Amino acid sequence: MADETNPASGDSAGLSNGLVSHGDHKSRRVYQAARSLHSGAVKDLLSLGVCERCVFRLVSVEAFDSDLSSVSASTLRSWLESGDEKDASSEESSCCIVCLGVLQFVFSDAKQTLLRSECGSDYAARVTDLVKEEGHEFDSFGLEVSVPATIAENERAVLLYLKGKYNSESWLQSEKISVKDALKVLVLDPLKVSLGAKSDSSSFQIRLTYSKASDEAQGASETTRERKKRKTDEENGSTSMSENSFEKVYEPCILSVHCNKMPIFFSGRYFKYSRNVSQTRWIIDDERMGEASVEELIGGNILPACLGDSYKFHAAGREDIDVRMLGSGRPFLIEVQNSRKCPSQQSLTEIGEKINKSEKKLVGVKDLKFIGSQCWAMMREGEAEKQKQYAAIVWIARPVEEKDIDSISSLKELKILQKTPVRVLHRRSPLERERTIHWMKVEKIKGSSHYFLLHLCTQAGTYIKEFVHGDLGRTTPSMGSILGCRAEIIQLDVTDVKMGDS
Amino acid sequence: MEEIQNIDVTKNPEPEVIIESTKQKQSEEVEHHCDEQQKQSQEEEDELRKLLLSDIGELPLSPPSATQLNFVSYFITDFTKPGHDHYIYRHANGLCVIGLAPTHIAFKDQGGITNIDFNVGKSDRSVLKVSGKRKKNAMRSESNTALCKVSTANDSYIVRCCVKGSLLEVNERLIKQPQLLNSSADREGYIAIIMPRPADWTKNKESLITSEEYKDKKQDGLLEPCLL
């Protein structure tokens, strides 16, 4: 037992002499646990080149917990070896043959500089710097760690060696915490302090990825033959691991820190005033179709405000490039990947105004706002069961008569059969779809006897253009068949997309 | 004390009276609100109508048809036999609608076409069941694969695919209404829809002539006189 003559307060991380302060329960626990380990196994492992925390992890029966975080490696070593601070070596320990420096808080950064930290909080500070570089705003985070596969192989090799020497010992039988989980246990609390954030399974993930420094020097990497031999040896109960198996070169890993935020969503309704703007980006043979797209005009303005990586556009239905979207607008969602910040409602309103006031007046938006997990329910509301309203300018081969207006307006809940239109037959299944035209209204157009304005309200999924011109007779009945002459559609506008609430 | 009571009374006249007058006021407000709403929706409707008619511009007496706008017309004349003239309307998406050109000799016969039979070659083309986006089970045809047989009072003529590709659909309405071929061979009287592979189309195209060339040929009297 060490002399408890010089009590030092607080964190034992600051203690250079390894003495335990009687006020510090954590370090005392660790000290006592360290002294209780099987000294033979500890000595063996330390001399093989296993680091202090891995020794603790592999030999201890007690749970590996965060108390270990504040004890420096050299202090821990001195407790493991003799309990006497005189033996504490001041030289830098070599890279652990199991964890490759991960649990020693040693790693290389992107510029290949080797960085060492004495304790958990020091390591957390370094990680915090890397996290801050990514620029995210957050108040809670989830921590993920990934380590190279060779670490598991290294551990397997060491355990095999231990089994060979200390087969029936009780401490060997308990399940050992993995390097990955051990690191999480050690650094989670210091990270919470250093980042000033809570930890939960949240929408913001910090991933610490350790990767091999180089291909050769990574320890007990097996060839296929070695793996087969090892497996049969394990089955036969014999071990052939000796101290010689561990004489390879071990290098610390490269650590890279990645942050990822789950996608965030914005909802609103859009209007399309141009007949040369497609809903989504449309490119054929490297050439853009149309002048612009609704997707890019809206998403392209929201993405920079979120400082995100990319966006996706989802709309409740769609319209052709040459069809305007008027009336109450069409509901849409913008999904932003890996946003660094969430714009305020004020900024969103400003973005909406900017789009609406733009010179070209191609597209408009309304009710742009941030929306949470209910976004998909909102989208589904706009789908199959809902009704859509249109206004079309129709031409017929003979002058419009009063009886035409009456006969059309009197048709309520008209059932039509539409074969897949030729214009989409190349990419859709050839089916016959039954649809309903709920009502129609005809308005004559001044100064033109062959044209009229047709208002219609139809079931979602009805092809309006084909209903007017008949699509070579593949949509029946059609405007032409009802009026008994050829009919053509000159222009089409969507005037209402009915959703549940409006 | 009495004074206060008096004041109380004046402050709170009979409750019923209050309710009555409030009700009246409310219904007036509601009516007014309704009027407002009606006016507003009327205004919106007018706005909408103006917008709807805003970019018509000149309305031509006879606008181009949907076929003319969306398809490129090709023709092939004397295909495998003299007088067997067909049209091939190709959509921007690659699909080809095949039918009888106005100068096809079938139209020369008295009474026009009276019957059509899709049961030619090895199978009945009208019972094909093509399904799915990938167009499974579509019959692969060569340009000279028989599509159907049209009959008139005098004779019958084999109509061929003209285009190499997958046969997606035949116009089975013609079976019950063969007169569609006489009245509108270029629309409701189309015969089939074929989907050629891009490479096959490029090769095929060389044997076809354009709409202009077809018109010229007709005028030069190189084609049989037709019904139209």
XYZ file of C-alpha atoms in Angstrom:
730
model
C 0.000 0.000 0.000
C 1.304 3.403 -0.822
C 1.934 5.930 1.880
C -0.980 8.198 2.258
C 1.209 10.925 3.638
C 0.819 13.557 0.996
C -2.788 14.081 0.247
C -3.377 15.990 -2.942
C -6.783 17.301 -3.810
C -8.988 16.640 -6.761
C -8.114 14.875 -9.930
C -5.313 12.420 -9.702
C -4.480 13.236 -13.281
C -2.470 16.126 -11.924
C -0.531 13.950 -9.524
C 2.907 13.131 -10.762
C 3.906 10.914 -7.871
C 1.005 8.497 -8.224
C 0.035 8.817 -4.600
C -3.557 8.424 -3.811
C -5.363 11.249 -2.160
C -7.672 9.975 0.461
C -10.305 12.409 -0.848
C -10.342 10.898 -4.337
C -12.523 7.844 -4.365
C -12.137 7.167 -8.047
C -8.376 6.903 -8.110
C -8.443 4.917 -4.901
C -10.787 2.388 -6.472
C -8.560 2.082 -9.507
C -5.491 1.746 -7.324
C -7.059 -1.012 -5.310
C -8.277 -2.792 -8.399
C -4.808 -2.539 -9.945
C -3.197 -4.065 -6.902
C -5.629 -6.953 -6.902
C -4.791 -8.178 -10.385
C -2.923 -11.416 -10.952
C 0.626 -10.150 -10.764
C 2.114 -12.901 -12.891
C -0.229 -12.239 -15.788
C 0.264 -8.505 -15.442
C 4.032 -8.836 -15.566
C 3.861 -11.124 -18.588
C 1.614 -8.823 -20.533
C 3.539 -5.677 -19.689
C 6.745 -7.262 -20.800
C 5.179 -8.412 -24.051
C 4.255 -4.839 -24.802
C 0.584 -4.677 -23.842
C -0.379 -1.220 -22.587
C -1.548 -0.557 -19.065
C -5.192 0.012 -19.845
C -5.366 -3.132 -22.001
C -3.774 -5.105 -19.184
C -6.445 -3.781 -16.873
C -9.109 -4.609 -19.409
C -7.924 -8.164 -20.007
C -6.956 -9.238 -16.514
C -9.447 -7.441 -14.298
C -12.605 -9.066 -13.138
C -14.245 -5.792 -12.206
C -15.954 -3.736 -14.867
C -13.769 -1.353 -16.836
C -15.216 2.032 -16.223
C -14.756 5.718 -16.585
C -12.813 6.074 -13.365
C -9.806 4.898 -15.310
C -10.027 7.912 -17.561
C -8.360 10.331 -15.249
C -5.446 8.054 -14.297
C -2.445 8.603 -16.505
C -0.815 5.611 -18.175
C 2.435 6.002 -16.291
C 0.632 6.204 -12.955
C -1.374 3.143 -13.799
C 1.778 1.350 -14.770
C 3.433 2.071 -11.500
C 0.401 0.774 -9.594
C 0.347 -2.370 -11.680
C 4.011 -3.094 -11.299
C 4.776 -2.584 -7.677
C 2.522 0.017 -6.156
C 5.628 2.009 -5.588
C 6.080 5.232 -7.402
C 9.807 4.773 -7.484
C 9.475 2.183 -10.201
C 7.418 4.361 -12.425
C 9.295 4.590 -15.685
C 9.579 7.982 -17.211
C 10.354 6.827 -20.690
C 7.603 6.851 -23.233
C 5.984 3.478 -23.514
C 5.947 1.752 -26.852
C 2.833 1.211 -28.922
C 0.540 -1.395 -27.379
C 0.545 -4.701 -29.247
C -3.190 -5.093 -28.790
C -4.874 -1.714 -29.109
C -2.182 -0.028 -31.234
C -2.246 3.062 -29.095
C -6.007 3.581 -29.142
C -6.390 3.127 -25.392
C -3.078 4.863 -24.808
C -4.639 8.014 -26.284
C -1.970 7.985 -28.977
C -2.716 8.567 -32.648
C -1.485 10.176 -35.833
C -3.501 12.980 -37.314
C -4.179 13.747 -40.959
C -0.816 15.448 -41.304
C 0.858 12.336 -39.876
C 1.887 14.095 -36.675
C 1.990 11.769 -33.702
C -0.126 13.082 -30.839
C -0.134 11.791 -27.287
C -2.492 12.557 -24.435
C -1.936 11.711 -20.827
C -5.522 11.370 -19.797
C -9.080 11.329 -21.018
C -9.679 15.063 -20.787
C -6.569 15.886 -22.750
C -7.638 13.471 -25.475
C -11.140 14.906 -25.398
C -9.702 18.388 -25.938
C -7.879 17.244 -29.071
C -11.008 15.546 -30.404
C -13.030 18.655 -29.647
C -10.718 20.726 -31.832
C -11.263 18.313 -34.704
C -15.032 18.354 -34.182
C -15.108 22.149 -34.160
C -13.417 22.181 -37.568
C -16.533 20.623 -39.094
C -18.596 23.604 -37.991
C -21.728 21.945 -36.632
C -24.015 23.593 -34.099
C -25.293 21.060 -31.594
C -26.246 20.554 -27.977
C -26.213 16.781 -27.862
C -24.262 14.092 -29.645
C -23.899 10.359 -30.076
C -20.431 8.802 -30.079
C -19.314 6.072 -32.453
C -15.883 4.492 -32.596
C -14.411 2.280 -35.268
C -11.054 0.521 -35.066
C -9.086 -1.612 -37.536
C -9.816 -5.332 -37.647
C -6.243 -6.206 -36.737
C -6.911 -5.053 -33.189
C -9.356 -7.913 -32.737
C -6.773 -10.283 -34.149
C -4.114 -8.916 -31.803
C -6.426 -9.407 -28.868
C -7.251 -12.919 -29.913
C -3.551 -13.724 -30.091
C -2.886 -12.348 -26.625
C -5.860 -14.134 -25.073
C -4.715 -17.368 -26.648
C -1.316 -16.864 -25.096
C -2.900 -16.170 -21.711
C -5.089 -19.228 -21.971
C -2.017 -21.254 -22.661
C -0.393 -20.133 -19.444
C -3.246 -19.454 -17.054
C -5.954 -21.630 -18.446
C -8.174 -22.259 -15.471
C -7.889 -18.909 -13.744
C -11.244 -17.315 -12.941
C -10.301 -13.865 -14.139
C -9.657 -15.289 -17.614
C -13.179 -16.643 -17.946
C -15.054 -13.354 -17.726
C -16.044 -11.497 -20.847
C -13.585 -8.754 -21.772
C -14.746 -5.335 -22.911
C -13.645 -4.559 -26.473
C -11.141 -1.822 -27.313
C -13.928 0.133 -29.037
C -16.256 0.063 -26.065
C -13.401 0.695 -23.662
C -12.466 3.872 -25.494
C -16.072 5.050 -25.409
C -16.212 4.425 -21.667
C -12.998 6.365 -21.112
C -13.725 9.435 -23.200
C -17.474 9.959 -23.170
C -17.614 12.036 -19.982
C -14.564 14.184 -20.766
C -16.015 14.789 -24.244
C -19.312 15.898 -22.779
C -17.485 18.447 -20.692
C -15.153 19.553 -23.435
C -17.888 19.937 -26.065
C -20.405 21.385 -23.645
C -23.067 18.991 -24.830
C -25.198 16.105 -23.613
C -24.831 12.602 -24.881
C -27.755 10.676 -26.306
C -28.701 8.633 -29.339
C -29.294 11.891 -31.057
C -29.502 13.203 -34.543
C -25.881 14.336 -34.413
C -23.187 11.638 -34.504
C -19.479 12.002 -33.910
C -17.515 9.142 -35.366
C -13.921 8.471 -34.358
C -12.320 6.309 -37.038
C -8.983 4.690 -36.357
C -7.236 3.246 -39.390
C -4.002 1.385 -39.953
C -0.943 3.553 -40.354
C 0.545 1.283 -42.966
C -0.041 -2.146 -44.331
C 2.961 -4.001 -42.966
C 3.571 -3.010 -39.395
C 0.298 -3.872 -37.754
C 0.928 -6.831 -35.607
C -0.508 -10.298 -35.652
C -2.139 -10.148 -39.079
C -2.636 -13.702 -40.136
C -2.286 -15.306 -43.499
C -5.031 -17.706 -44.480
C -2.840 -20.684 -43.608
C -2.159 -19.286 -40.170
C -5.867 -18.666 -39.640
C -6.756 -22.247 -40.554
C -4.015 -23.585 -38.299
C -5.174 -21.402 -35.467
C -8.779 -22.504 -35.826
C -7.915 -26.193 -35.803
C -5.572 -25.633 -32.888
C -8.341 -24.000 -30.929
C -10.596 -26.917 -31.676
C -7.968 -29.385 -30.610
C -7.358 -27.429 -27.451
C -3.708 -26.883 -28.161
C -2.059 -23.574 -28.393
C 1.049 -22.657 -30.146
C 1.311 -19.067 -29.122
C 4.568 -18.233 -27.551
C 6.274 -15.030 -26.767
C 7.897 -15.177 -30.187
C 4.619 -14.715 -31.971
C 4.553 -11.106 -30.846
C 7.810 -9.910 -32.246
C 6.526 -7.598 -34.899
C 6.490 -3.872 -35.315
C 3.407 -2.025 -34.045
C 2.508 1.493 -35.089
C -0.137 3.831 -33.732
C -3.236 4.339 -35.881
C -4.380 7.344 -37.816
C -7.435 8.973 -36.257
C -9.973 10.864 -38.305
C -13.027 12.500 -36.834
C -16.250 12.721 -38.836
C -19.436 14.426 -37.817
C -22.777 13.674 -39.297
C -26.140 15.215 -38.623
C -29.297 13.336 -39.535
C -31.289 14.999 -42.317
C -33.558 17.918 -41.452
C -36.757 18.779 -43.324
C -38.502 21.918 -44.499
C -42.022 22.025 -45.879
C -44.015 24.485 -47.906
C -46.090 24.882 -51.043
C -44.680 25.904 -54.396
C -46.143 27.620 -57.435
C -44.787 27.222 -60.936
C -45.524 30.169 -63.193
C -43.358 29.181 -66.140
C -44.059 26.678 -68.905
C -40.365 26.076 -69.341
C -39.416 24.943 -65.870
C -39.375 21.286 -64.874
C -40.170 20.123 -61.373
C -36.853 18.354 -60.848
C -33.482 18.683 -62.518
C -33.869 17.147 -65.975
C -30.826 16.434 -68.082
C -30.673 14.345 -71.249
C -27.346 13.731 -72.948
C -25.644 16.429 -70.901
C -28.223 18.984 -71.931
C -30.664 20.503 -69.495
C -34.318 20.327 -70.514
C -36.108 23.567 -69.767
C -34.742 26.730 -68.301
C -34.545 25.742 -64.630
C -36.186 23.419 -62.128
C -38.392 23.999 -59.092
C -36.111 21.711 -57.118
C -33.017 23.761 -57.771
C -34.685 27.136 -57.374
C -35.951 26.225 -53.903
C -33.340 23.746 -52.662
C -30.520 25.871 -53.994
C -31.620 28.681 -51.688
C -32.213 26.597 -48.594
C -29.009 24.562 -48.726
C -26.598 27.461 -48.147
C -28.668 28.683 -45.192
C -28.217 25.271 -43.566
C -24.560 24.869 -44.512
C -25.470 21.347 -45.541
C -23.785 18.839 -47.838
C -26.691 18.205 -50.203
C -30.478 18.269 -50.477
C -33.340 16.130 -51.776
C -36.644 17.422 -53.108
C -39.926 15.566 -52.483
C -43.281 16.776 -53.782
C -46.849 15.587 -53.324
C -47.350 14.710 -56.991
C -45.883 16.359 -60.048
C -46.767 18.262 -63.180
C -45.253 18.367 -66.673
C -42.710 20.982 -67.627
C -45.270 22.847 -69.735
C -47.987 22.871 -67.056
C -48.200 25.715 -64.566
C -48.917 25.122 -60.885
C -51.286 27.848 -59.670
C -54.015 28.151 -57.041
C -52.989 27.069 -53.572
C -49.665 25.577 -54.602
C -48.282 22.047 -54.342
C -46.910 20.733 -51.027
C -43.225 19.832 -51.008
C -40.406 18.828 -48.662
C -36.747 19.750 -48.826
C -34.488 17.258 -47.041
C -31.026 18.583 -46.158
C -28.153 16.173 -45.500
C -25.584 16.928 -42.806
C -26.691 20.477 -42.068
C -24.304 22.449 -39.869
C -26.940 24.831 -38.605
C -30.686 25.140 -38.612
C -31.967 28.436 -40.041
C -34.485 30.387 -37.969
C -38.075 30.924 -39.064
C -37.077 34.506 -39.806
C -34.384 33.370 -42.246
C -36.824 30.951 -43.856
C -39.346 33.727 -44.358
C -36.633 35.836 -45.944
C -35.645 32.985 -48.243
C -39.285 32.657 -49.302
C -39.497 36.362 -50.036
C -36.288 36.268 -51.994
C -37.621 33.481 -54.210
C -40.966 35.233 -54.692
C -39.440 38.582 -55.528
C -36.923 37.223 -58.024
C -36.795 38.953 -61.351
C -37.810 36.098 -63.578
C -40.862 35.029 -61.576
C -40.491 31.376 -62.557
C -41.428 29.843 -59.214
C -43.087 30.955 -55.965
C -43.198 29.507 -52.441
C -45.535 29.850 -49.494
C -45.528 28.701 -45.863
C -41.881 27.678 -45.870
C -41.090 26.258 -42.441
C -39.067 23.714 -40.530
C -40.913 20.445 -40.024
C -40.166 17.440 -37.842
C -40.964 13.758 -38.053
C -44.555 14.337 -39.136
C -43.333 15.420 -42.557
C -43.933 12.090 -44.264
C -47.485 11.864 -42.963
C -48.075 15.284 -44.453
C -46.752 14.167 -47.836
C -48.832 11.024 -47.869
C -51.903 13.150 -47.404
C -51.369 14.543 -50.878
C -51.303 11.208 -52.551
C -53.575 8.731 -54.218
C -56.915 9.437 -52.577
C -56.847 13.143 -53.088
C -58.486 15.239 -55.780
C -56.786 17.669 -58.114
C -58.274 20.592 -59.986
C -57.198 21.819 -63.395
C -57.971 24.407 -66.032
C -57.310 23.573 -69.671
C -57.737 25.458 -72.905
C -59.331 23.045 -75.362
C -59.812 23.280 -79.130
C -62.406 21.273 -81.017
C -62.851 20.718 -84.734
C -66.261 22.372 -84.830
C -67.718 25.470 -83.103
C -68.706 25.129 -79.469
C -72.444 24.986 -78.904
C -74.593 25.549 -75.830
C -75.489 21.883 -75.732
C -71.823 21.023 -75.466
C -71.510 23.194 -72.392
C -74.537 21.554 -70.853
C -73.579 18.007 -71.702
C -70.121 18.424 -70.243
C -71.225 20.157 -67.054
C -73.836 17.505 -66.434
C -71.253 14.725 -66.242
C -70.556 13.999 -62.598
C -68.243 11.270 -61.281
C -67.463 10.215 -64.843
C -65.444 7.003 -64.946
C -62.759 6.812 -67.600
C -60.311 4.097 -68.594
C -56.829 5.196 -69.452
C -54.224 2.956 -71.020
C -50.728 4.043 -70.091
C -50.153 7.097 -72.308
C -47.726 6.593 -75.192
C -45.595 9.445 -73.911
C -44.767 7.575 -70.688
C -45.162 4.002 -71.946
C -41.406 3.629 -72.283
C -40.913 3.818 -68.528
C -44.201 2.760 -66.994
C -46.090 -0.542 -66.940
C -48.639 -1.036 -69.698
C -51.820 -0.998 -67.642
C -55.370 0.160 -67.987
C -56.178 2.532 -65.157
C -59.679 3.488 -64.149
C -60.007 7.072 -63.026
C -62.842 9.416 -62.071
C -63.555 12.904 -63.358
C -65.517 14.359 -60.467
C -66.936 17.398 -62.250
C -66.325 19.666 -65.229
C -67.233 23.232 -66.102
C -66.969 24.941 -69.472
C -66.371 28.631 -70.067
C -66.496 30.090 -73.521
C -63.587 32.232 -74.608
C -64.415 35.591 -76.096
C -63.664 35.940 -79.769
C -63.032 32.279 -80.423
C -65.687 29.796 -81.369
C -63.526 26.697 -81.464
C -61.815 27.189 -78.103
C -63.099 26.986 -74.557
C -61.794 26.981 -71.022
C -62.380 23.660 -69.299
C -62.278 23.441 -65.513
C -62.146 19.922 -64.148
C -61.715 18.163 -60.837
C -60.276 14.668 -61.091
C -58.974 11.765 -59.071
C -55.237 11.838 -58.383
C -53.294 10.061 -61.111
C -55.483 11.089 -64.043
C -53.706 12.057 -67.240
C -55.521 15.235 -68.256
C -53.919 15.802 -71.647
C -54.820 12.284 -72.714
C -58.372 12.751 -71.467
C -58.726 15.723 -73.831
C -57.104 14.413 -77.023
C -57.843 10.742 -76.453
C -54.275 9.446 -76.924
C -55.099 7.645 -80.208
C -58.272 6.273 -78.645
C -56.481 4.690 -75.706
C -58.313 6.854 -73.168
C -62.077 6.395 -73.217
C -64.224 8.299 -72.958
C -62.309 11.403 -73.952
C -63.318 15.008 -74.593
C -63.318 14.209 -78.290
C -65.509 11.127 -77.964
C -67.975 12.970 -75.700
C -68.321 15.863 -78.156
C -68.094 13.666 -81.246
C -65.194 15.451 -82.901
C -61.423 15.853 -82.711
C -60.259 17.715 -79.605
C -56.801 19.039 -78.752
C -55.407 20.564 -75.569
C -53.569 23.851 -75.973
C -52.462 24.509 -72.431
C -52.965 23.098 -68.963
C -52.692 24.563 -65.492
C -53.094 22.952 -62.096
C -55.401 25.119 -60.063
C -55.660 23.187 -56.819
C -53.980 20.319 -55.020
C -56.343 19.354 -52.232
C -54.747 18.182 -49.011
C -56.506 17.039 -45.839
C -56.270 20.312 -44.018
C -56.895 22.876 -46.742
C -75.310 50.986 0.041
C -78.352 51.577 -2.011
C -76.502 53.766 -4.368
C -74.005 51.104 -5.028
C -76.738 48.618 -5.664
C -78.314 50.950 -8.132
C -75.071 51.325 -9.947
C -74.695 47.590 -10.029
C -78.069 47.239 -11.641
C -77.316 49.740 -14.336
C -74.008 48.114 -14.943
C -75.604 44.751 -15.448
C -78.857 45.025 -17.357
C -80.868 41.850 -17.819
C -78.638 39.109 -19.127
C -81.106 37.952 -21.798
C -81.078 41.318 -23.404
C -77.341 41.205 -23.669
C -77.349 37.809 -25.235
C -79.983 38.771 -27.719
C -78.169 41.767 -28.952
C -74.856 39.944 -29.060
C -76.440 37.210 -31.115
C -77.792 39.668 -33.560
C -74.480 41.363 -33.824
C -72.779 37.994 -34.309
C -75.027 36.920 -37.142
C -74.545 40.275 -38.778
C -70.839 39.816 -38.424
C -71.067 36.334 -39.811
C -73.025 37.548 -42.794
C -70.604 40.341 -43.292
C -67.763 37.835 -42.964
C -69.445 35.556 -45.486
C -69.811 38.413 -47.883
C -66.192 39.277 -47.347
C -65.181 35.707 -47.973
C -67.313 35.459 -51.065
C -65.902 38.673 -52.378
C -62.425 37.463 -51.631
C -62.892 34.123 -53.349
C -64.535 35.865 -56.284
C -61.525 38.131 -56.531
C -59.234 35.134 -56.349
C -61.208 33.443 -59.089
C -60.957 36.490 -61.292
C -57.227 36.713 -60.631
C -56.911 33.065 -61.531
C -58.897 33.429 -64.719
C -56.760 36.338 -65.824
C -53.697 34.264 -65.153
C -55.150 31.278 -66.979
C -55.774 33.240 -70.114
C -52.664 35.344 -69.795
C -50.328 33.600 -72.149
C -52.547 32.233 -74.871
C -51.502 34.832 -77.357
C -52.886 34.168 -80.788
C -55.266 31.248 -80.944
C -54.819 29.672 -84.379
C -57.891 28.472 -86.238
C -56.488 24.989 -86.466
C -53.724 24.223 -84.004
C -51.253 21.372 -84.574
C -52.513 18.033 -83.309
C -51.008 16.169 -80.377
C -49.564 13.685 -82.860
C -47.912 16.402 -84.879
C -46.473 18.037 -81.777
C -45.131 14.982 -80.016
C -44.188 12.615 -82.820
C -41.911 12.725 -85.830
C -43.653 11.213 -88.850
C -41.853 8.725 -91.071
C -43.202 6.645 -93.938
C -42.217 3.532 -95.764
C -43.685 2.790 -99.149
C -44.049 -0.458 -101.053
C -42.830 -2.412 -98.080
C -42.294 -6.048 -99.221
C -45.040 -5.522 -101.803
C -46.062 -2.644 -104.026
C -48.674 -0.335 -102.578
C -48.027 -1.433 -99.010
C -47.443 2.020 -97.549
C -47.169 2.534 -93.810
C -46.531 5.360 -91.421
C -44.189 5.203 -88.429
C -44.803 7.938 -85.878
C -41.838 8.067 -83.548
C -42.195 9.692 -80.128
C -39.348 11.541 -78.446
C -39.126 8.641 -76.008
C -38.322 6.199 -78.822
C -41.659 4.402 -79.110
C -43.041 3.948 -82.639
C -46.727 3.928 -83.566
C -47.286 1.922 -86.769
C -50.258 2.199 -89.100
C -51.521 2.340 -92.674
C -50.516 5.386 -94.696
C -53.294 7.080 -96.685
C -51.941 5.653 -99.948
C -52.088 2.011 -98.854
C -53.747 -0.083 -101.556
C -56.248 -1.528 -99.097
C -58.023 1.805 -99.192
C -58.404 1.576 -102.941
C -60.860 -1.297 -102.679
C -64.563 -0.555 -102.749
C -65.995 -0.280 -99.267
C -62.612 0.048 -97.645
C -61.392 -2.288 -94.945
C -63.970 -4.584 -93.474
C -61.999 -6.872 -91.231
C -58.754 -7.231 -89.352
C -57.159 -10.357 -87.982
C -54.237 -10.359 -85.611
C -53.810 -14.089 -85.700
C -50.977 -14.319 -88.194
C -47.580 -15.919 -88.182
C -47.069 -18.118 -85.171
C -49.362 -16.439 -82.679
C -52.319 -14.165 -82.159
C -50.818 -10.716 -81.629
C -53.924 -9.480 -79.876
C -53.480 -11.777 -76.895
C -50.009 -10.617 -75.901
C -49.656 -9.804 -72.236
C -46.790 -7.396 -71.845
C -46.182 -6.475 -68.233
C -43.992 -4.318 -66.073
C -41.583 -1.491 -66.680
C -39.173 -3.886 -68.363
C -41.928 -4.926 -70.830
C -41.659 -8.614 -70.082
C -43.117 -11.084 -72.610
C -43.152 -8.586 -75.441
C -42.760 -10.295 -78.811
C -39.468 -9.472 -80.465
C -40.152 -8.625 -84.061
C -38.131 -7.949 -87.168
C -39.247 -5.311 -89.588
C -40.855 -7.890 -91.819
C -42.627 -9.785 -89.050
C -46.330 -9.951 -89.775
C -48.540 -7.855 -87.538
C -51.988 -8.545 -88.877
C -54.082 -9.167 -91.929
C -56.559 -6.569 -93.160
C -59.339 -7.629 -95.479
C -61.524 -5.740 -97.869
C -64.376 -6.965 -100.049
C -61.890 -8.010 -102.704
C -58.687 -8.991 -101.066
C -56.588 -9.217 -97.939
C -53.230 -7.677 -97.167
C -50.560 -8.491 -94.645
C -49.391 -5.594 -92.533
C -45.833 -5.900 -91.242
C -43.967 -4.272 -88.344
C -41.691 -2.091 -90.511
C -39.524 -1.517 -87.476
C -37.374 -4.009 -85.602
C -38.133 -4.029 -81.899
C -40.400 -5.245 -79.090
C -44.103 -5.308 -79.854
C -45.711 -3.541 -76.887
C -49.296 -3.300 -77.988
C -51.692 -3.878 -80.853
C -54.870 -1.874 -81.265
C -57.399 -4.547 -80.401
C -60.242 -2.038 -80.690
C -59.892 -2.567 -84.449
C -61.215 -6.096 -84.124
C -64.671 -4.842 -83.180
C -64.386 -1.550 -85.069
C -62.427 -2.120 -88.271
C -64.018 0.984 -89.780
C -61.622 3.066 -87.651
C -59.031 2.166 -90.262
C -61.102 3.831 -92.916
C -62.086 6.923 -90.936
C -58.918 7.725 -88.994
C -56.060 5.430 -89.854
C -53.603 8.000 -88.548
C -55.155 8.269 -85.068
C -57.673 5.888 -83.565
C -56.946 3.446 -86.413
C -53.299 2.912 -85.520
C -52.246 -0.710 -85.669
C -49.452 -1.266 -83.160
C -46.851 0.269 -80.853
C -43.282 -0.986 -81.121
C -40.252 -0.193 -78.979
C -37.012 -0.443 -80.979
C -33.565 -0.553 -79.431
C -31.590 2.614 -80.167
C -29.073 0.763 -82.332
C -31.811 -0.995 -84.306
C -33.633 2.281 -84.887
C -30.546 3.986 -86.266
C -30.190 1.229 -88.830
C -33.914 1.055 -89.590
C -34.219 4.781 -90.107
C -32.215 4.566 -93.284
C -35.001 2.754 -95.093
C -37.668 5.253 -94.067
C -38.665 8.516 -95.729
C -39.757 11.745 -94.090
C -43.167 13.325 -94.177
C -41.991 15.834 -96.770
C -40.579 13.163 -99.031
C -43.795 11.191 -98.726
C -45.878 14.191 -99.744
C -43.644 14.756 -102.741
C -43.897 11.128 -103.786
C -47.662 11.294 -103.574
C -47.828 14.435 -105.656
C -45.554 12.998 -108.258
C -48.094 10.289 -108.748
C -45.699 7.576 -107.736
C -48.134 6.253 -105.215
C -51.448 4.554 -105.742
C -54.437 6.844 -105.573
C -56.053 6.705 -102.186
C -59.369 7.370 -100.492
C -58.190 10.646 -98.918
